[in-house]
Short mmCIF file of C-alpha atoms in Angstrom, two decimals:
data_model
loop_
_atom_site.label_atom_id
_atom_site.label_comp_id
_atom_site.label_asym_id
_atom_site.label_seq_id
_atom_site.Cartn_x
_atom_site.Cartn_y
_atom_site.Cartn_z
CA MET A 422 149.57 160.08 114.14
CA ALA A 423 147.94 156.79 115.25
CA GLY A 424 150.14 154.87 112.97
CA GLU A 425 153.26 156.26 114.69
CA ARG A 426 151.83 155.56 118.20
CA ALA A 427 151.13 152.01 117.12
CA GLU A 428 154.78 151.72 115.95
CA THR A 429 156.03 153.03 119.19
CA LEU A 430 153.81 150.44 121.19
CA ASP A 431 154.99 147.65 118.97
CA ARG A 432 158.74 148.65 119.32
CA LEU A 433 158.37 149.04 123.10
CA GLY A 434 156.77 145.50 123.07
CA ALA A 435 159.49 144.09 121.27
CA ILE A 436 162.04 145.82 123.52
CA VAL A 437 160.45 144.55 126.74
CA ILE A 438 160.86 140.98 125.29
CA ALA A 439 164.45 141.46 124.54
CA ALA A 440 165.11 142.65 128.02
CA LEU A 441 163.60 139.52 129.41
CA PRO A 442 166.99 137.67 130.35
CA ALA A 443 168.09 140.96 132.32
CA CYS A 444 164.94 141.13 134.22
CA MET A 445 165.08 137.48 134.98
CA ALA A 446 168.68 137.60 136.25
CA LEU A 447 167.70 140.40 138.55
CA ALA A 448 164.32 139.17 139.74
CA ASN A 449 164.08 135.27 138.98
CA ARG A 450 160.03 135.29 138.86
CA SER A 451 159.69 138.19 136.90
CA SER A 452 159.04 136.65 133.48
CA PRO A 453 154.99 136.64 133.70
CA VAL A 454 155.03 140.29 134.39
CA VAL A 455 157.70 141.12 131.67
CA VAL A 456 155.90 138.92 129.14
CA GLY A 457 152.38 140.24 130.20
CA PHE A 458 153.38 143.79 129.86
CA ALA A 459 154.90 143.09 126.49
CA GLY A 460 151.80 141.45 125.42
CA LEU A 461 149.50 144.35 126.51
CA LEU A 462 151.99 146.78 124.70
CA LEU A 463 151.60 144.80 121.53
CA LEU A 464 147.82 144.30 121.86
CA ALA A 465 147.42 148.20 122.15
CA GLY A 466 149.64 148.71 119.10
CA ALA A 467 147.72 146.08 117.08
CA ALA A 468 144.55 147.66 118.08
CA MET A 469 145.67 151.28 117.34
CA ALA A 470 147.03 150.19 113.89
CA GLY A 471 143.61 148.61 113.10
CA ARG A 472 145.12 145.15 112.57
CA PRO A 473 142.64 142.09 112.43
CA LEU A 474 142.84 141.02 115.94
CA ARG A 475 140.17 138.51 115.34
CA ALA A 476 142.37 136.72 112.60
CA LEU A 477 145.39 137.18 114.72
CA LEU A 478 144.06 136.01 118.24
CA VAL A 479 140.66 134.22 117.83
CA ALA A 480 141.06 132.34 114.64
CA PRO A 481 144.01 130.27 115.68
CA LEU A 482 141.91 128.91 118.52
CA ALA A 483 139.35 127.39 116.08
CA THR A 484 142.12 125.31 114.45
CA PRO A 485 142.45 121.75 115.49
CA LEU A 486 145.51 122.59 117.58
CA GLY A 487 143.69 125.53 119.08
CA LEU A 488 140.56 123.41 119.87
CA ALA A 489 142.76 120.57 121.36
CA ALA A 490 144.39 123.34 123.62
CA LEU A 491 141.16 124.65 124.65
CA ALA A 492 139.81 121.27 125.44
CA PHE A 493 142.86 120.61 127.73
CA LEU A 494 142.32 123.75 129.49
CA ALA A 495 138.74 123.09 129.89
CA TRP A 496 139.56 119.87 131.35
CA CYS A 497 141.93 121.61 133.84
CA GLY A 498 139.10 123.77 134.87
CA LEU A 499 136.43 121.02 135.03
CA SER A 500 138.77 119.07 137.55
CA LEU A 501 138.45 121.80 140.09
CA ALA A 502 134.99 120.25 140.58
CA TRP A 503 136.41 117.40 142.31
CA SER A 504 139.64 118.77 143.64
CA PRO A 505 139.85 118.03 147.41
CA LEU A 506 142.02 121.12 147.62
CA PRO A 507 139.91 123.90 145.94
CA VAL A 508 141.80 126.88 147.27
CA LEU A 509 145.14 125.61 146.29
CA SER A 510 143.66 124.56 142.74
CA LEU A 511 142.11 127.91 142.18
CA ARG A 512 145.13 129.77 143.32
CA THR A 513 147.26 127.59 140.80
CA PHE A 514 144.97 128.24 137.96
CA SER A 515 144.91 131.96 138.91
CA GLU A 516 148.57 132.08 138.53
CA PHE A 517 148.84 130.09 135.47
CA LEU A 518 146.13 131.58 133.16
CA PRO A 519 147.42 135.25 133.20
CA ALA A 520 150.94 133.82 132.43
CA LEU A 521 149.50 131.63 129.66
CA ALA A 522 147.47 134.71 128.20
CA GLY A 523 150.57 137.02 128.23
CA ALA A 524 152.53 134.23 126.54
CA TYR A 525 149.79 133.80 123.97
CA LEU A 526 149.52 137.61 123.17
CA VAL A 527 153.37 137.76 122.84
CA ALA A 528 153.51 134.38 120.63
CA ARG A 529 150.87 135.77 118.25
CA LEU A 530 151.74 139.50 118.22
CA ALA A 531 155.33 140.00 118.57
CA PRO A 532 157.04 137.98 115.82
CA PRO A 533 156.87 140.70 112.95
CA HIS A 534 158.49 143.32 115.57
CA LEU A 535 161.26 141.23 116.82
CA GLY A 536 163.79 141.35 113.85
CA ALA A 537 164.82 145.04 114.92
CA VAL A 538 165.78 143.89 118.36
CA ALA A 539 167.50 140.69 117.63
CA GLY A 540 171.00 142.17 118.05
CA PRO A 541 170.19 143.97 121.34
CA ALA A 542 168.38 140.85 122.66
CA ALA A 543 171.53 138.83 122.13
CA TRP A 544 173.79 141.44 123.76
CA ILE A 545 171.27 141.67 126.56
CA LEU A 546 171.31 137.79 126.96
CA ILE A 547 175.33 137.87 126.92
CA ALA A 548 175.31 140.52 129.60
CA ALA A 549 172.99 138.55 131.71
CA CYS A 550 175.12 135.49 131.51
CA GLY A 551 178.22 137.62 132.38
CA TYR A 552 176.48 138.97 135.45
CA VAL A 553 175.38 135.31 136.59
CA VAL A 554 179.11 134.17 136.09
CA ALA A 555 180.58 137.18 137.88
CA ASP A 556 178.27 136.94 140.84
CA LEU A 557 178.79 133.14 141.20
CA ALA A 558 182.65 133.76 141.00
CA SER A 559 182.36 136.57 143.72
CA GLY A 560 180.52 134.19 145.97
CA LEU A 561 177.33 135.93 145.31
CA MET A 562 178.42 139.42 146.64
CA ILE A 563 176.44 141.29 144.07
CA ARG A 564 173.19 139.53 145.24
CA GLU A 565 174.14 140.31 148.85
CA ALA A 566 174.85 143.98 148.14
CA LEU A 567 171.50 144.21 146.13
CA GLY A 568 169.67 142.74 149.38
CA GLN A 569 168.59 139.69 147.50
CA ARG A 570 168.66 135.97 148.61
CA VAL A 571 172.12 134.66 148.76
CA ALA A 572 171.90 131.29 146.94
CA ALA A 573 173.35 129.88 143.94
CA PHE A 574 170.11 128.25 142.93
CA ALA A 575 168.47 131.66 142.58
CA PHE A 576 170.08 131.83 139.14
CA ASN A 577 168.32 128.50 137.96
CA ARG A 578 165.05 130.13 136.74
CA PRO A 579 166.98 132.83 134.65
CA LEU A 580 169.17 130.48 133.16
CA LEU A 581 166.31 128.05 132.20
CA VAL A 582 164.41 130.95 130.58
CA MET A 583 167.46 131.97 128.64
CA MET A 584 167.90 128.26 127.74
CA LEU A 585 164.58 128.47 126.03
CA LEU A 586 165.22 131.63 124.25
CA VAL A 587 168.76 130.93 122.97
CA PHE A 588 167.81 128.51 120.35
CA PRO A 589 165.43 130.56 118.42
CA LEU A 590 167.27 133.76 119.03
CA THR A 591 170.57 132.45 117.81
CA ALA A 592 168.87 130.64 114.89
CA PHE A 593 167.30 133.94 113.97
CA LEU A 594 170.63 135.83 114.16
CA ALA A 595 172.48 133.11 112.06
CA ALA A 596 169.75 133.19 109.53
CA SER A 597 170.21 137.01 109.09
CA GLY A 598 174.00 136.71 108.60
CA ARG A 599 174.99 137.45 112.34
CA ARG A 600 176.75 134.13 112.98
CA ARG A 601 179.62 135.40 115.20
CA LEU A 602 176.89 137.21 117.63
CA ALA A 603 174.80 133.98 117.53
CA ALA A 604 177.70 131.90 118.40
CA LEU A 605 178.78 134.16 121.23
CA ALA A 606 175.41 134.16 122.75
CA GLY A 607 175.38 130.50 122.72
CA LEU A 608 178.75 130.12 124.12
CA CYS A 609 178.08 132.62 126.97
CA LEU A 610 174.91 130.75 127.89
CA ALA A 611 176.87 127.52 127.91
CA VAL A 612 179.39 128.94 130.11
CA ALA A 613 177.07 130.33 132.71
CA ALA A 614 174.97 127.06 132.78
CA TRP A 615 178.20 125.15 133.49
CA ARG A 616 179.33 127.58 136.09
CA SER A 617 175.88 127.36 137.78
CA VAL A 618 174.32 124.63 139.84
CA SER A 619 171.57 124.30 137.33
CA GLY A 620 172.06 120.78 136.00
CA ALA A 621 168.61 121.12 134.21
CA THR A 622 170.09 123.99 132.01
CA VAL A 623 172.94 122.07 131.12
CA LEU A 624 170.93 119.09 130.16
CA GLY A 625 168.51 121.09 128.42
CA LEU A 626 171.14 122.77 126.25
CA ALA A 627 172.79 119.49 125.44
CA ALA A 628 169.51 118.07 124.43
CA GLY A 629 168.64 120.89 122.19
CA ALA A 630 171.82 120.95 120.65
CA VAL A 631 171.97 117.32 119.93
CA THR A 632 168.38 117.25 118.60
CA PHE A 633 169.21 120.10 116.31
CA GLY A 634 172.31 118.18 114.92
CA LEU A 635 170.28 115.00 114.35
CA VAL A 636 167.10 116.43 112.77
CA ARG A 637 168.94 118.95 110.66
CA GLY A 638 170.03 116.41 108.13
CA LEU A 639 166.87 114.27 108.29
CA PRO A 640 163.85 114.52 106.05
CA ALA A 641 160.95 116.34 107.81
CA ARG A 642 158.81 113.50 108.75
CA ALA A 643 161.82 111.36 110.12
CA GLY A 644 162.88 114.39 112.31
CA ILE A 645 159.41 115.24 113.47
CA GLY A 646 158.85 111.45 114.27
CA LEU A 647 161.97 111.07 116.40
CA VAL A 648 161.30 114.02 118.66
CA GLY A 649 157.52 113.11 118.75
CA ALA A 650 158.27 109.47 119.74
CA ALA A 651 160.46 110.69 122.41
CA LEU A 652 158.05 113.21 123.99
CA LEU A 653 155.19 110.73 123.55
CA GLY A 654 157.11 108.25 125.06
CA ALA A 655 157.92 110.46 127.99
CA LEU A 656 154.21 111.02 128.45
CA VAL A 657 153.03 107.50 128.09
CA LEU A 658 155.62 105.96 130.30
CA ALA A 659 155.39 108.78 132.98
CA PRO A 660 153.25 106.63 135.33
CA VAL A 661 155.70 103.71 135.39
CA GLU A 662 158.86 105.84 135.20
CA GLY A 663 159.86 105.41 138.80
CA ASP A 664 159.52 101.69 138.64
CA LEU A 665 161.36 101.37 135.51
CA LEU A 666 164.19 103.44 137.02
CA ALA A 667 164.13 101.57 140.25
CA ARG A 668 164.66 98.29 138.24
CA THR A 669 167.31 99.43 135.67
CA MET A 670 169.11 102.22 137.25
CA PRO A 671 172.55 100.73 138.76
CA GLU A 672 173.92 101.81 142.24
CA SER A 673 177.12 103.14 140.57
CA LEU A 674 175.09 105.69 138.49
CA HIS A 675 173.18 106.92 141.70
CA GLN A 676 176.51 107.41 143.27
CA ARG A 677 177.93 109.38 140.19
CA LEU A 678 174.85 111.68 140.10
CA ALA A 679 174.79 112.05 143.75
CA GLY A 680 174.37 115.88 143.41
CA SER A 681 171.28 115.42 141.46
CA SER A 682 169.50 113.48 144.16
CA THR A 683 168.60 110.57 141.85
CA ARG A 684 167.47 108.39 144.61
CA ALA A 685 165.00 110.86 145.89
CA ARG A 686 163.81 111.51 142.28
CA VAL A 687 163.22 107.90 141.76
CA ALA A 688 161.35 107.46 145.09
CA ILE A 689 158.97 110.63 144.09
CA ALA A 690 158.30 109.07 140.78
CA ARG A 691 157.28 105.84 142.25
CA SER A 692 155.17 107.34 144.81
CA PHE A 693 153.36 109.50 142.22
CA GLY A 694 153.09 106.63 139.76
CA ALA A 695 151.42 104.60 142.53
CA ALA A 696 148.84 107.40 143.04
CA VAL A 697 148.06 107.37 139.20
CA ALA A 698 147.57 103.54 139.36
CA ALA A 699 145.21 104.09 142.26
CA ASP A 700 143.11 106.88 140.27
CA PRO A 701 144.01 106.54 136.65
CA TRP A 702 141.02 108.00 135.08
CA ARG A 703 140.25 111.57 136.13
CA GLY A 704 143.24 112.33 138.44
CA ALA A 705 143.18 113.99 141.84
CA GLY A 706 142.40 117.48 140.34
CA TYR A 707 144.20 120.51 138.85
CA GLY A 708 146.98 122.01 141.04
CA THR A 709 146.73 119.51 143.85
CA SER A 710 150.38 118.47 143.70
CA GLY A 711 151.35 121.12 146.01
CA ARG A 712 149.76 119.19 148.83
CA PHE A 713 149.22 115.76 147.25
CA GLN A 714 149.69 113.85 150.50
CA GLU A 715 146.34 115.34 151.60
CA THR A 716 144.23 113.91 148.76
CA PRO A 717 142.01 111.06 149.07
CA VAL A 718 144.01 108.89 146.69
CA ALA A 719 147.10 109.38 148.91
CA GLU A 720 145.30 107.19 151.59
CA ARG A 721 144.79 104.43 149.11
CA ILE A 722 148.54 103.66 148.44
CA GLU A 723 150.98 101.91 150.67
CA PRO A 724 152.23 104.03 153.69
CA GLU A 725 155.77 103.93 152.88
CA MET A 726 154.75 105.44 149.42
CA ARG A 727 153.07 108.45 151.04
CA PHE A 728 156.10 110.16 152.21
CA MET A 729 157.45 111.47 148.97
CA LEU A 730 154.02 112.97 147.96
CA ALA A 731 154.73 115.88 150.27
CA VAL A 732 157.53 117.20 148.15
CA GLY A 733 155.37 119.80 146.23
CA HIS A 734 155.24 118.20 142.68
CA PRO A 735 156.59 114.94 140.92
CA HIS A 736 159.43 116.80 139.35
CA ASN A 737 158.15 115.49 136.14
CA SER A 738 155.36 117.54 134.43
CA PHE A 739 154.23 114.56 132.22
CA LEU A 740 153.72 112.63 135.43
CA GLN A 741 152.02 115.60 137.11
CA VAL A 742 149.44 115.80 134.28
CA TRP A 743 148.52 112.09 134.95
CA ALA A 744 148.38 112.57 138.68
CA GLU A 745 146.32 115.63 138.61
CA LEU A 746 144.25 115.13 135.36
CA GLY A 747 144.20 111.31 134.72
CA LEU A 748 144.08 109.62 131.48
CA ALA A 749 141.52 112.28 129.93
CA GLY A 750 144.29 115.08 130.65
CA ALA A 751 147.18 112.85 129.30
CA THR A 752 145.31 112.08 126.20
CA LEU A 753 144.48 115.70 125.41
CA ALA A 754 147.92 116.73 126.19
CA SER A 755 149.10 114.11 123.54
CA LEU A 756 146.69 115.54 121.19
CA VAL A 757 148.12 118.95 121.50
CA LEU A 758 151.66 117.59 121.19
CA VAL A 759 150.91 115.62 117.96
CA LEU A 760 148.90 118.36 116.24
CA THR A 761 152.01 120.76 117.24
CA LEU A 762 154.31 118.52 115.53
CA ARG A 763 152.21 118.16 112.53
CA GLY A 764 151.99 121.76 111.93
CA LEU A 765 155.79 121.77 111.74
CA SER A 766 155.84 119.86 108.78
CA ALA A 767 155.35 122.75 106.43
CA TRP A 768 158.17 124.89 108.05
CA THR A 769 161.33 125.38 106.24
CA ALA A 770 164.36 123.11 107.43
CA ALA A 771 166.22 125.73 109.47
CA ALA A 772 162.72 126.82 111.39
CA ARG A 773 161.68 123.20 111.82
CA SER A 774 165.02 121.90 113.25
CA THR A 775 165.07 124.96 115.67
CA ALA A 776 161.48 124.18 116.65
CA LEU A 777 162.27 120.47 117.30
CA ALA A 778 165.30 121.57 119.22
CA LEU A 779 163.33 123.90 121.40
CA LEU A 780 160.64 121.02 122.06
CA ALA A 781 163.41 118.62 123.00
CA THR A 782 164.86 121.34 125.41
CA ALA A 783 161.66 122.28 127.02
CA GLY A 784 160.49 118.34 127.00
CA ILE A 785 163.75 117.14 128.91
CA VAL A 786 163.66 119.90 131.55
CA ALA A 787 159.84 119.23 132.05
CA PHE A 788 160.78 115.56 132.52
CA VAL A 789 163.19 116.21 135.36
CA GLU A 790 162.57 119.57 136.87
CA HIS A 791 159.91 121.91 137.95
CA GLY A 792 156.10 121.71 138.36
CA ALA A 793 153.81 121.93 135.16
CA TRP A 794 152.05 125.06 136.02
CA GLN A 795 154.91 127.46 136.84
CA ALA A 796 154.11 130.88 135.55
CA TRP A 797 157.58 131.89 135.16
CA TRP A 798 158.24 128.99 132.88
CA THR A 799 155.04 129.51 130.94
CA ALA A 800 155.85 133.14 130.14
CA GLY A 801 159.35 131.99 129.15
CA LEU A 802 157.97 129.49 126.82
CA GLY A 803 155.73 132.30 125.26
CA ALA A 804 158.75 134.52 124.52
CA ALA A 805 160.61 131.67 122.93
CA ILE A 806 157.74 130.76 120.73
CA ALA A 807 157.56 134.46 119.60
CA TRP A 808 161.25 134.33 118.64
CA LEU A 809 160.61 130.83 116.96
CA ARG A 810 157.73 132.25 114.93
CA ALA A 811 159.93 135.27 113.94
CA LEU A 812 162.54 132.77 112.81
CA HIS A 813 159.60 130.87 110.80
CA TYR A 814 158.40 134.15 108.95
CA GLN A 815 161.96 135.25 108.22
CA SER A 816 162.95 131.75 106.67
CA ASP A 817 159.86 131.97 104.57
CA ASP A 818 160.73 135.57 103.25
CA LEU A 819 164.28 134.18 102.69
CA THR A 820 162.97 131.38 100.79
CA ASP A 821 160.66 133.52 98.58
CA GLU A 822 163.60 135.94 97.83
CA ARG A 823 165.58 132.95 96.53
#
């Protein structure tokens, strides 16, 4: 009896994960609730089935990667001690941690149960893309009828979450012989992204596709090195990104990308880069980007550079880590990234290439888009990692069968 109940809970958790694209399309901040609920269902199922939760959830935290991630989180928490905006920092932390916990539960517990819902998950993603395209084509009449905010950018978060999911999901489908469904899901998302105003989704999909194509034919070490160099370079150069772009980006390119507000983005990067230069070691404190213009370090940079500190965040997660957590935070983030990449060396080619494509996709969006601690993004990453780990296990099983 307990076994049947555990199976039911596991199945429900997997179904909730599969439904994530539809939930986000209807409510674009819902991913933390959806992923958190799925995580609790899977946790209850695992406990009822008597699975070794210590090995599943605690032991990974004692590995080098787990310890590095915990050290990074500890530094985030410690930085609250010198945050000049403690209420803002605590609020940001209180939103991020539950989303991170839900993402961790799903990433660790969901993979064995996702195979049964891979097909429905693809059709749900296709339907969500169809809804986005139809609503945009109608002038957002559906959103208006539902009493939701009538704005095209409201679909940006759902599309970005679907962008994270599509690479591991379609790779899982392709590996199980459902190539046509995988191709259809990828095509529908590409159409929805192109039809939308989310340039970041288009950029992320392109980066992931190019990365997958490049690393698929390379030896493991070369592929990992290529993606690792790009991501570590983005992190290391983040404090001087604004100055580099200001010197090298031609006016003609600014005009061509006028819709992406490139001039403003360069100015924002320069302002936050100046703040990092003024306080490079420990940063202003976790979560302070929301009102960075009020931090003491803002008073130490030139007046003309302060205006852009009021935008809410640097639109570059790598730069945000530097500004809020300083060199120590950036070093720990680098360590987490290096250890993550090292772990991929033992994966099969298909799973490793998909993982590197996902890293490139998430990395380039983090480089140009939202704040680093967004709960909806964190939850979406957790669901994507769950599908990725399901692909990894499936690839191992197929290799064993051969």
